[in-house]
Coordinates of C-alpha atoms and ligand atoms in Angstrom, one line a residue:
M1 CA -102.1 95.4 260.3
S2 CA -105.3 97.4 260.6
A3 CA -105.8 101.1 260.0
T4 CA -107.2 101.4 263.5
A5 CA -104.0 100.0 265.0
S6 CA -101.9 102.4 263.0
D7 CA -104.2 105.4 263.9
S8 CA -104.0 104.6 267.5
I9 CA -100.2 104.5 267.4
M10 CA -100.2 107.8 265.7
E11 CA -102.5 109.4 268.3
T12 CA -100.4 108.4 271.3
G13 CA -98.5 111.6 271.8
T14 CA -98.4 113.7 274.9
F15 CA -96.1 116.3 276.2
V16 CA -95.0 113.8 278.9
N17 CA -93.7 111.4 276.3
C18 CA -91.7 114.2 274.7
F19 CA -90.2 115.0 278.0
L20 CA -89.3 111.4 278.6
L21 CA -87.7 111.1 275.2
V22 CA -85.3 113.9 276.1
I23 CA -84.5 112.4 279.4
S24 CA -84.0 108.9 277.9
L25 CA -81.7 110.1 275.2
V26 CA -79.5 112.0 277.6
I27 CA -78.6 108.7 279.3
I28 CA -77.6 106.9 276.1
P29 CA -73.8 106.6 276.2
V30 CA -71.8 107.8 273.2
N31 CA -69.9 104.9 271.6
G32 CA -69.5 103.2 268.2
G33 CA -68.1 105.2 265.2
Y34 CA -69.1 108.7 266.3
D35 CA -66.5 111.3 265.5
K36 CA -67.2 114.4 267.5
E37 CA -65.9 116.8 265.0
R38 CA -66.8 115.1 261.7
D39 CA -70.3 114.1 262.8
A40 CA -71.4 117.2 264.7
L41 CA -74.9 118.5 264.0
L42 CA -74.8 121.5 261.7
K43 CA -77.6 124.0 262.3
G44 CA -78.9 126.0 259.5
T45 CA -81.2 125.8 256.5
F46 CA -81.0 125.1 252.8
P47 CA -81.8 128.0 250.3
Q48 CA -85.4 128.8 249.9
D49 CA -85.6 127.2 246.5
F50 CA -84.1 123.9 247.7
I51 CA -86.0 120.9 246.2
W52 CA -87.3 118.2 248.5
S53 CA -88.6 115.2 246.7
S54 CA -89.2 111.5 246.9
A55 CA -88.8 108.9 244.2
T56 CA -90.1 105.6 242.8
A57 CA -89.6 103.5 239.7
A58 CA -92.3 102.1 237.3
Y59 CA -91.6 98.4 237.8
Q60 CA -91.3 98.7 241.5
I61 CA -94.7 100.3 242.1
E62 CA -97.0 100.4 239.1
G63 CA -98.2 96.8 238.8
A64 CA -100.7 96.4 235.9
W65 CA -97.9 94.5 234.2
N66 CA -100.1 93.4 231.2
V67 CA -103.0 95.8 231.0
S68 CA -104.0 97.2 227.6
D69 CA -101.2 96.6 225.2
K70 CA -98.3 96.9 227.6
G71 CA -95.4 94.7 226.5
P72 CA -93.3 92.6 228.8
S73 CA -90.1 94.0 230.1
V74 CA -87.0 91.9 231.0
W75 CA -88.1 92.2 234.6
D76 CA -91.5 90.7 233.9
T77 CA -89.7 87.9 232.2
L78 CA -87.3 87.3 235.1
A79 CA -90.1 87.6 237.7
H80 CA -92.2 85.0 235.9
Q81 CA -89.3 82.5 235.4
D82 CA -90.0 80.6 238.6
N83 CA -93.0 80.3 240.8
N84 CA -91.3 81.1 244.0
R85 CA -90.3 84.6 243.0
D86 CA -92.1 87.7 243.9
T87 CA -93.3 89.7 240.9
G88 CA -94.2 93.2 240.1
D89 CA -97.5 92.1 238.6
V90 CA -99.4 94.2 241.1
A91 CA -96.7 95.7 243.2
C92 CA -98.2 98.8 244.9
D93 CA -100.9 99.0 242.2
S94 CA -99.9 102.6 241.6
Y95 CA -101.2 102.4 238.1
H96 CA -104.6 102.6 239.6
K97 CA -103.8 104.3 242.9
Y98 CA -101.7 107.2 241.7
P99 CA -104.1 110.0 242.9
A100 CA -103.8 108.6 246.4
D101 CA -100.0 108.4 246.1
I102 CA -99.9 112.1 245.2
Q103 CA -101.9 112.9 248.3
L104 CA -99.1 111.1 250.3
M105 CA -96.6 113.5 248.8
K106 CA -98.9 116.4 249.5
Q107 CA -99.2 115.4 253.1
M108 CA -95.4 115.6 253.4
G109 CA -95.3 119.0 251.7
L110 CA -93.2 117.7 248.8
K111 CA -93.1 119.9 245.7
Y112 CA -91.2 117.4 243.4
Y113 CA -91.7 113.7 242.5
R114 CA -89.3 111.6 240.7
F115 CA -90.9 108.6 238.9
S116 CA -90.0 106.6 235.8
I117 CA -91.8 105.8 232.6
S118 CA -92.0 102.2 231.6
W119 CA -90.7 101.9 228.0
P120 CA -92.8 98.8 227.2
R121 CA -96.0 100.5 228.5
I122 CA -95.5 103.2 225.9
F123 CA -94.1 101.1 223.0
P124 CA -95.0 97.4 223.7
T125 CA -92.0 96.1 221.7
G126 CA -89.8 99.1 222.4
E127 CA -90.2 100.2 218.8
Q128 CA -92.6 103.0 217.8
Q129 CA -93.1 101.5 214.4
D130 CA -94.7 98.4 216.0
G131 CA -97.4 100.5 217.7
V132 CA -98.0 102.8 220.6
N133 CA -100.1 101.8 223.7
Q134 CA -102.4 104.8 224.0
D135 CA -103.6 103.7 227.5
G136 CA -100.0 103.9 228.7
V137 CA -99.6 107.4 227.2
D138 CA -102.9 108.4 228.9
Y139 CA -101.7 106.9 232.2
Y140 CA -98.6 109.1 232.3
N141 CA -100.5 112.1 231.1
N142 CA -103.0 111.7 233.9
L143 CA -100.2 111.2 236.4
I144 CA -98.4 114.3 235.3
N145 CA -101.6 116.4 235.2
E146 CA -102.6 115.2 238.7
L147 CA -99.1 116.1 240.0
K148 CA -99.3 119.6 238.4
A149 CA -102.9 120.1 239.8
N150 CA -101.4 119.4 243.2
D151 CA -98.5 121.7 242.7
I152 CA -95.9 118.9 242.4
E153 CA -93.2 119.1 239.7
P154 CA -92.5 115.8 237.9
M155 CA -88.9 114.7 237.4
V156 CA -89.1 111.8 234.9
T157 CA -86.7 108.9 234.5
L158 CA -86.9 107.4 231.0
F159 CA -85.2 104.1 231.9
H160 CA -85.3 102.6 235.3
W161 CA -84.2 99.1 234.3
D162 CA -87.4 97.7 232.6
L163 CA -86.1 97.2 229.1
P164 CA -88.7 95.9 226.6
Q165 CA -88.2 92.2 226.3
A166 CA -88.5 92.4 222.5
L167 CA -85.4 94.6 222.3
Q168 CA -83.4 92.1 224.3
D169 CA -84.7 89.3 222.0
R170 CA -84.2 91.2 218.7
Y171 CA -81.0 93.1 219.3
G172 CA -79.4 91.8 222.5
G173 CA -80.5 94.8 224.4
F174 CA -77.5 97.0 225.4
L175 CA -75.0 94.5 223.9
N176 CA -76.2 95.4 220.5
N177 CA -73.4 96.1 218.1
H178 CA -71.5 98.2 220.6
T179 CA -68.6 99.2 218.5
T180 CA -70.2 100.8 215.6
N181 CA -71.7 104.2 215.1
T182 CA -75.0 103.0 213.9
T183 CA -76.1 100.8 216.8
V184 CA -79.9 100.2 216.7
I185 CA -80.4 100.5 220.4
H186 CA -79.1 104.1 220.5
D187 CA -81.7 105.1 217.8
L188 CA -84.5 103.2 219.5
F189 CA -83.8 104.8 222.8
G190 CA -83.6 108.1 221.0
D191 CA -87.0 107.5 219.4
Y192 CA -88.5 106.6 222.8
A193 CA -87.0 109.7 224.4
R194 CA -88.3 111.9 221.6
F195 CA -91.8 110.5 222.0
C196 CA -91.7 111.3 225.7
Y197 CA -90.5 114.8 225.2
Q198 CA -93.1 115.3 222.5
N199 CA -96.0 114.0 224.7
F200 CA -95.0 115.1 228.2
G201 CA -92.4 117.7 227.8
D202 CA -94.8 120.7 227.9
R203 CA -95.2 119.8 231.6
V204 CA -92.0 117.9 232.5
K205 CA -88.9 120.1 233.0
Y206 CA -86.5 117.5 234.5
W207 CA -85.5 114.5 232.6
I208 CA -83.2 111.6 233.7
T209 CA -82.3 109.4 230.7
F210 CA -81.0 106.3 232.7
N211 CA -81.2 105.4 236.3
D212 CA -78.0 103.9 237.6
P213 CA -76.4 102.5 234.4
W214 CA -73.7 101.0 236.7
I215 CA -76.2 98.4 237.9
I216 CA -77.7 97.8 234.4
A217 CA -74.3 97.1 232.9
L218 CA -72.8 95.2 235.7
E219 CA -75.7 93.1 237.0
G220 CA -77.5 92.8 233.7
Y221 CA -74.6 92.0 231.3
G222 CA -71.5 91.3 233.4
I223 CA -72.4 89.4 236.6
G224 CA -75.7 88.4 235.1
N225 CA -77.9 88.3 238.2
F226 CA -80.3 90.9 237.0
P227 CA -82.2 90.6 233.7
P228 CA -81.4 89.9 230.9
K229 CA -79.0 87.7 233.0
H230 CA -76.3 87.9 230.4
R231 CA -73.2 86.5 232.1
D232 CA -69.9 87.8 230.8
P233 CA -67.9 89.2 233.7
A234 CA -64.8 89.9 231.6
E235 CA -66.4 92.2 229.0
G236 CA -70.2 92.3 229.2
Q237 CA -70.5 95.3 231.6
Y238 CA -68.0 97.4 229.5
K239 CA -69.9 96.7 226.3
A240 CA -73.3 97.5 227.8
A241 CA -72.0 100.7 229.5
H242 CA -70.5 101.8 226.2
N243 CA -73.9 101.5 224.6
I244 CA -75.8 103.1 227.5
I245 CA -73.5 106.2 227.4
L246 CA -74.1 106.6 223.7
S247 CA -77.8 106.1 224.1
H248 CA -77.8 108.7 226.8
A249 CA -75.9 111.1 224.6
K250 CA -78.4 110.5 221.8
A251 CA -81.4 111.3 224.0
Y252 CA -79.6 114.4 225.3
H253 CA -78.9 115.8 221.8
I254 CA -82.5 115.1 220.7
Y255 CA -83.7 117.3 223.6
D256 CA -81.1 119.9 222.9
D257 CA -81.8 120.1 219.1
E258 CA -85.5 119.6 219.0
F259 CA -87.1 120.6 222.3
R260 CA -85.0 122.7 224.6
A261 CA -85.9 126.0 223.0
A262 CA -89.6 125.4 223.2
Q263 CA -89.7 123.4 226.5
G264 CA -86.9 124.9 228.5
G265 CA -86.2 121.8 230.5
Q266 CA -83.0 120.0 231.7
V267 CA -81.6 116.6 231.0
S268 CA -79.3 114.4 233.1
I269 CA -78.4 110.8 233.9
A270 CA -78.7 109.4 237.5
L271 CA -75.4 108.0 238.5
S272 CA -74.9 105.9 241.7
C273 CA -71.6 105.7 243.5
D274 CA -70.2 104.4 246.8
W275 CA -67.8 106.8 248.3
G276 CA -64.4 104.9 248.4
D277 CA -62.6 105.9 251.6
P278 CA -58.9 105.0 251.9
K279 CA -58.4 102.4 254.6
Y280 CA -54.9 103.7 255.4
P281 CA -55.3 107.4 254.6
D282 CA -51.5 108.1 255.1
D283 CA -50.5 105.6 252.6
P284 CA -50.3 107.0 249.0
D285 CA -51.0 103.6 247.4
T286 CA -54.2 103.3 249.4
V287 CA -55.3 106.8 248.6
E288 CA -54.7 106.0 244.9
A289 CA -56.6 102.8 245.2
A290 CA -59.6 104.6 246.7
E291 CA -59.6 107.1 244.0
R292 CA -59.3 104.3 241.4
Y293 CA -62.4 102.7 243.0
V294 CA -64.4 105.9 242.6
Q295 CA -63.2 106.5 239.0
F296 CA -64.2 102.9 238.0
F297 CA -67.6 103.5 239.7
V298 CA -69.0 106.9 238.9
G299 CA -66.1 108.0 236.6
W300 CA -66.9 105.1 234.2
F301 CA -69.9 107.2 233.2
A302 CA -69.3 110.7 234.5
H303 CA -65.9 111.2 233.1
A304 CA -67.2 110.9 229.5
I305 CA -70.4 112.9 230.1
Y306 CA -69.0 115.7 232.3
K307 CA -65.3 115.9 231.3
N308 CA -64.1 114.9 227.9
G309 CA -66.3 112.3 226.2
D310 CA -64.0 109.5 227.3
Y311 CA -63.3 107.0 230.1
P312 CA -61.1 108.1 233.0
D313 CA -57.4 107.8 232.3
V314 CA -56.8 105.5 235.2
M315 CA -59.5 103.2 233.9
K316 CA -58.1 103.2 230.3
A317 CA -54.5 102.6 231.5
T318 CA -55.4 99.8 234.0
M319 CA -57.6 98.1 231.4
A320 CA -54.9 98.4 228.7
R321 CA -52.3 96.8 231.0
K322 CA -54.7 94.0 231.9
G323 CA -55.4 93.4 228.2
R324 CA -51.7 93.0 227.5
E325 CA -51.2 90.8 230.6
E326 CA -54.1 88.6 229.4
G327 CA -52.5 88.3 226.0
R328 CA -55.3 90.1 224.2
N329 CA -55.0 92.3 221.1
S330 CA -57.0 95.1 222.7
S331 CA -58.3 96.3 226.0
R332 CA -61.6 94.8 227.3
L333 CA -62.7 98.4 227.7
P334 CA -64.1 99.6 224.3
E335 CA -62.9 102.8 222.7
F336 CA -65.0 105.8 221.6
T337 CA -64.2 107.3 218.3
P338 CA -63.2 111.0 218.2
E339 CA -66.7 111.8 216.8
Q340 CA -68.3 109.8 219.6
K341 CA -66.2 111.6 222.2
A342 CA -67.3 115.0 220.9
Y343 CA -70.9 113.7 220.8
I344 CA -70.9 112.5 224.4
N345 CA -68.9 115.3 226.0
R346 CA -71.0 117.6 228.2
T347 CA -74.3 115.9 227.7
S348 CA -75.8 116.7 231.0
D349 CA -77.4 119.8 232.5
F350 CA -76.9 118.9 236.2
F351 CA -75.3 116.1 238.1
A352 CA -77.9 113.5 239.4
L353 CA -76.5 111.4 242.2
N354 CA -77.8 108.3 243.9
Y355 CA -75.9 107.7 247.1
Y356 CA -76.4 104.8 249.5
T357 CA -73.1 103.7 251.0
T358 CA -69.4 103.9 251.5
V359 CA -66.7 101.3 251.3
E360 CA -63.2 101.2 252.8
V361 CA -60.6 100.6 250.1
A362 CA -57.1 99.4 250.1
D363 CA -54.6 98.6 247.3
S364 CA -54.6 94.9 246.3
G365 CA -51.6 95.2 244.1
H366 CA -52.0 93.9 240.5
I367 CA -54.6 91.2 240.4
V368 CA -53.8 88.5 237.9
T369 CA -56.6 86.0 237.4
E370 CA -57.9 83.7 234.7
N371 CA -61.4 85.0 235.3
P372 CA -61.1 88.8 235.2
N373 CA -64.1 90.8 236.2
Y374 CA -65.0 94.3 237.0
F375 CA -63.9 94.1 240.6
S376 CA -60.6 92.3 239.9
D377 CA -60.0 94.9 237.2
M378 CA -59.9 97.7 239.8
D379 CA -56.9 96.2 241.7
V380 CA -58.5 97.1 245.1
E381 CA -59.6 95.4 248.2
K382 CA -62.8 96.7 249.6
G383 CA -64.5 96.3 253.0
H384 CA -66.1 98.2 255.7
A385 CA -65.1 99.5 259.2
A386 CA -66.4 97.4 262.1
D387 CA -68.4 100.2 263.6
W388 CA -70.4 101.1 260.5
P389 CA -74.1 100.2 261.0
Q390 CA -75.3 97.4 258.8
T391 CA -78.6 97.2 257.1
P392 CA -80.5 94.3 255.6
F393 CA -78.5 94.6 252.5
T394 CA -75.0 93.2 252.9
W395 CA -73.6 96.0 250.6
L396 CA -75.3 98.8 252.4
Y397 CA -73.7 100.3 255.5
T398 CA -75.0 103.5 256.9
V399 CA -72.1 106.0 256.4
P400 CA -73.6 109.5 256.2
W401 CA -70.3 111.4 256.1
G402 CA -69.5 109.5 252.8
I403 CA -72.1 111.5 250.9
R404 CA -70.3 114.8 251.9
K405 CA -67.0 113.4 250.7
L406 CA -68.5 112.2 247.5
L407 CA -70.2 115.6 246.9
G408 CA -66.8 117.2 247.4
F409 CA -65.2 114.9 244.9
I410 CA -68.0 115.7 242.3
R411 CA -67.5 119.4 242.8
D412 CA -63.7 119.1 242.2
E413 CA -63.7 116.5 239.5
Y414 CA -66.6 117.5 237.3
G415 CA -66.3 121.3 237.3
D416 CA -68.6 122.3 240.2
P417 CA -71.9 121.3 238.6
D418 CA -75.4 121.7 240.2
V419 CA -76.0 118.5 242.0
Y420 CA -79.4 116.9 242.5
I421 CA -79.4 114.0 244.9
T422 CA -81.9 111.8 243.1
E423 CA -81.8 108.9 245.6
N424 CA -80.8 108.3 249.2
G425 CA -82.5 105.9 251.6
R426 CA -82.3 103.0 253.9
P427 CA -83.9 99.6 253.9
D428 CA -85.4 97.6 256.6
H429 CA -86.7 94.0 256.8
D430 CA -90.3 93.0 256.0
R431 CA -91.5 92.0 259.5
D432 CA -94.7 91.0 261.2
P433 CA -95.8 93.2 262.9
A434 CA -95.0 95.9 260.5
I435 CA -92.2 98.3 261.2
L436 CA -94.0 101.7 261.4
M437 CA -91.7 103.2 264.0
D438 CA -88.8 103.1 261.6
M439 CA -86.2 104.8 263.7
D440 CA -83.3 103.6 261.5
R441 CA -84.8 105.4 258.6
I442 CA -85.4 108.6 260.6
C443 CA -81.8 108.5 261.8
S444 CA -80.5 107.8 258.3
Y445 CA -82.4 110.7 256.7
M446 CA -81.4 113.0 259.6
M447 CA -77.7 112.2 259.3
H448 CA -77.5 112.2 255.5
T449 CA -79.4 115.4 255.0
N450 CA -77.2 117.1 257.6
E451 CA -74.1 115.9 255.8
V452 CA -75.6 117.3 252.6
M453 CA -76.2 120.6 254.3
K454 CA -72.5 120.6 255.3
A455 CA -71.6 120.0 251.7
Y456 CA -73.8 122.9 250.7
S457 CA -73.0 125.4 253.5
L458 CA -69.4 124.6 254.4
D459 CA -68.0 123.1 251.2
N460 CA -69.9 125.2 248.7
V461 CA -71.1 122.2 246.7
K462 CA -74.0 123.4 244.6
V463 CA -76.6 120.9 245.9
K464 CA -80.0 121.8 244.7
A465 CA -82.2 118.8 245.7
F466 CA -82.6 115.9 248.0
T467 CA -84.7 113.0 247.0
A468 CA -85.8 110.3 249.5
W469 CA -85.8 106.8 248.2
S470 CA -88.5 105.8 248.4
L471 CA -92.0 107.3 248.6
M472 CA -93.4 103.9 249.6
D473 CA -92.3 100.3 249.9
G474 CA -92.1 98.6 246.5
Y475 CA -90.8 95.6 244.6
E476 CA -87.1 95.6 245.7
W477 CA -85.8 93.8 242.6
L478 CA -84.3 90.4 243.4
P479 CA -85.2 90.5 247.1
G480 CA -88.8 91.2 246.0
Y481 CA -91.0 92.3 249.0
T482 CA -88.6 91.1 251.7
V483 CA -86.9 94.5 252.0
R484 CA -88.7 97.8 252.4
F485 CA -87.4 101.3 251.6
G486 CA -90.6 103.4 251.9
L487 CA -91.6 106.5 253.9
Y488 CA -95.0 104.8 253.6
Y489 CA -95.7 101.2 254.4
V490 CA -97.6 99.2 251.8
D491 CA -99.5 96.1 252.9
F492 CA -98.8 93.7 250.0
N493 CA -101.2 91.1 251.5
D494 CA -104.1 93.5 251.2
P495 CA -105.8 93.5 247.8
D496 CA -106.1 97.3 248.2
R497 CA -102.4 97.6 248.8
T498 CA -103.3 100.1 251.6
R499 CA -100.5 102.6 252.5
Y500 CA -99.7 103.5 256.1
P501 CA -97.5 106.4 257.2
K502 CA -94.3 105.3 258.8
A503 CA -92.7 107.6 261.5
S504 CA -90.1 108.6 258.9
S505 CA -92.8 110.2 256.7
V506 CA -93.7 112.4 259.7
F507 CA -90.0 113.2 260.2
Y508 CA -89.5 114.0 256.5
K509 CA -92.5 116.3 256.6
Q510 CA -90.9 118.3 259.4
L511 CA -87.6 118.3 257.7
V512 CA -89.1 119.7 254.6
R513 CA -91.2 122.3 256.5
N514 CA -88.0 123.4 258.4
N515 CA -85.9 123.3 255.2
G516 CA -83.1 121.9 257.2
Y517 CA -82.1 122.4 260.8
P518 CA -82.8 126.0 261.8
E519 CA -81.3 127.2 265.0
G520 CA -83.8 127.3 267.8
S521 CA -86.7 125.4 266.2
D522 CA -88.5 122.7 268.0
F523 CA -87.6 120.4 265.2
T524 CA -83.9 121.1 265.6
K525 CA -84.2 120.6 269.3
Y526 CA -85.6 117.2 268.7
V527 CA -82.8 116.4 266.3
E528 CA -80.2 117.5 268.8
N529 CA -81.7 115.1 271.3
M530 CA -81.7 112.3 268.8
W531 CA -78.3 113.0 267.4
Y532 CA -76.1 110.7 269.6
F533 CA -78.8 108.0 269.6
C534 CA -78.8 108.0 265.8
H535 CA -75.0 107.8 265.5
N536 CA -74.8 104.9 267.9
T537 CA -77.6 102.7 266.7
T538 CA -77.9 100.0 264.2
E539 CA -80.8 98.1 262.8
A540 CA -79.8 95.3 265.2
E541 CA -81.0 97.3 268.1
V542 CA -83.9 99.3 266.7
N543 CA -85.8 96.7 264.7
G544 CA -84.7 93.5 266.6
Y545 CA -82.5 92.2 263.8
T546 CA -80.3 89.5 265.4
G547 CA -77.3 89.7 263.0
G548 CA -75.4 92.5 264.7
A549 CA -74.0 93.6 268.0
S550 CA -76.2 95.7 270.3
Q551 CA -74.9 99.0 271.5
I552 CA -78.0 100.4 273.3
S553 CA -77.6 100.6 277.0
S554 CA -81.3 100.6 277.8
P555 CA -84.2 99.1 275.9
F556 CA -86.3 101.5 277.9
S557 CA -84.5 104.4 276.2
L558 CA -85.3 103.0 272.9
F559 CA -89.0 102.6 273.8
L560 CA -89.2 106.2 275.0
A561 CA -87.4 107.4 271.9
I562 CA -90.0 105.8 269.7
L563 CA -92.8 107.3 271.8
G564 CA -91.1 110.6 271.5
V565 CA -91.0 110.5 267.7
V566 CA -94.7 109.8 267.6
C567 CA -95.8 112.5 269.9
C568 CA -93.4 115.2 268.8
F569 CA -94.3 115.1 265.1
I570 CA -97.8 114.1 264.6
D571 CA -100.0 117.0 263.8
Ligands
BGC601 C1 -82.2 101.8 242.6 C2 -83.6 101.6 243.2 C3 -83.4 100.5 244.3 C4 -82.3 101.0 245.3 C5 -82.1 100.0 246.4 C6 -81.1 102.1 243.6 O1 -79.9 102.1 243.0 O2 -82.3 102.9 241.7 O3 -84.5 101.1 242.2 O4 -84.6 100.3 244.9 O5 -81.1 101.1 244.6 O6 -81.7 98.8 246.0

């Protein structure tokens, strides 16, 4: 796709098209899963200091996988294991193009950027004693300085899945000696965190220790699809999670003891969670099963960190029973010592939440199996309602009201913390021609941010931030470049990795500028017109995906809607 083509699309707007948009949307019938009361548009704004942000992760965008002394990470290893696999070798080449990326954020009016530091770019083997890669340190210093020069606050994740390969080889990564107090991996993570606080903490005020430990533990050490591909579905995820929680606590205490007074920042851990909605809400067993699902998911980490230093009671009881039924001497869920519980308890300054989807949960009764795993351990059945819009990911259905319910759960369960939404987004397929008119993504951001506003204004959840995942298309882990999450399109066939604005970046800019959905604004009027369309559309219709049922009455309406987006928001 050429820049000229994209420019001409972006210049198409006229008042007439805006008018047609409105007319066309009026004739789209309401159907699908729309619930008039639950899904109504709330007008209003977020508080003045609300944080609008976008996020990326090092391995997904940086490239430069082996420049200077950078060491390989477990993702470099996996990506190079077979020739057919996409790699992050170049990715978006953000290592070289970061100043341009910062301008993309500026164009959208963003004041915050969440990115991650690559541990093996700083310490090639993961251990400081083996040497520091000064070029890597310079890179992050330059990135942070450039952000600050552009009035953008960095929020820095220390670990977004790219474990130094040497730590996996030497110590078994997060499986290292998980039951003792003196596990090497905790100390090494602590050293790395300390180095980052020392070198960047004068300018970085928001730290995230781990991104989505649920995935690291489950996919990396239980199911074994993600690197380091350790397959031990019965126990691996529980051992790894145990170590991650302790490593997080270590990094938190180091900040607290050595840096907080001078640097005045905050530290958290980004937890992902599906909302678990009871399939039969009037049935107490189903309601319990749905709660169990959420406790096994976010509670696995959050209960210890926010409540009492230990795993949720329901998780401990279920796992103890399973252990007995399986004839084991102890539960497959490890135990924290009293000292460890005290050490872990309350090691977060705010709740960092990644939300993507909701599942419908029912009670499965006690699952007895010779091959126990994390999902059978929960004793639930999970699925989705037939009218939830599907995305290219089989696990990701667009269920905006789920984020409001989850935020309510967090408020009640974890003592009403400040909540920063550190990721929310929506994928589409990699297609030719490129999808620049990403209506699905616009709809998704529109609906999710409105539900977040309901949580803030109606439910009094202390939501402080919304972060769009992602600033630009990147390396989407196992699916590589076949799935795109960006507000900006990246042409991965172009040696320059040119970025192009998608319509969603223009929408996001207006959302940020309006700080929500103020009564009477042109933006809110546009949103009102789009509201029913968004609630009754799936990727099947908008982007031509053939895997789902169409609900759009008129392709002409869709065409006009797209034109309307272009003309209403380009300035
Ligand atoms: C991860 C991102 C990833 C996204 C979609 C999130 O949990 O943090 O790195 O791109 O899921 O798969």
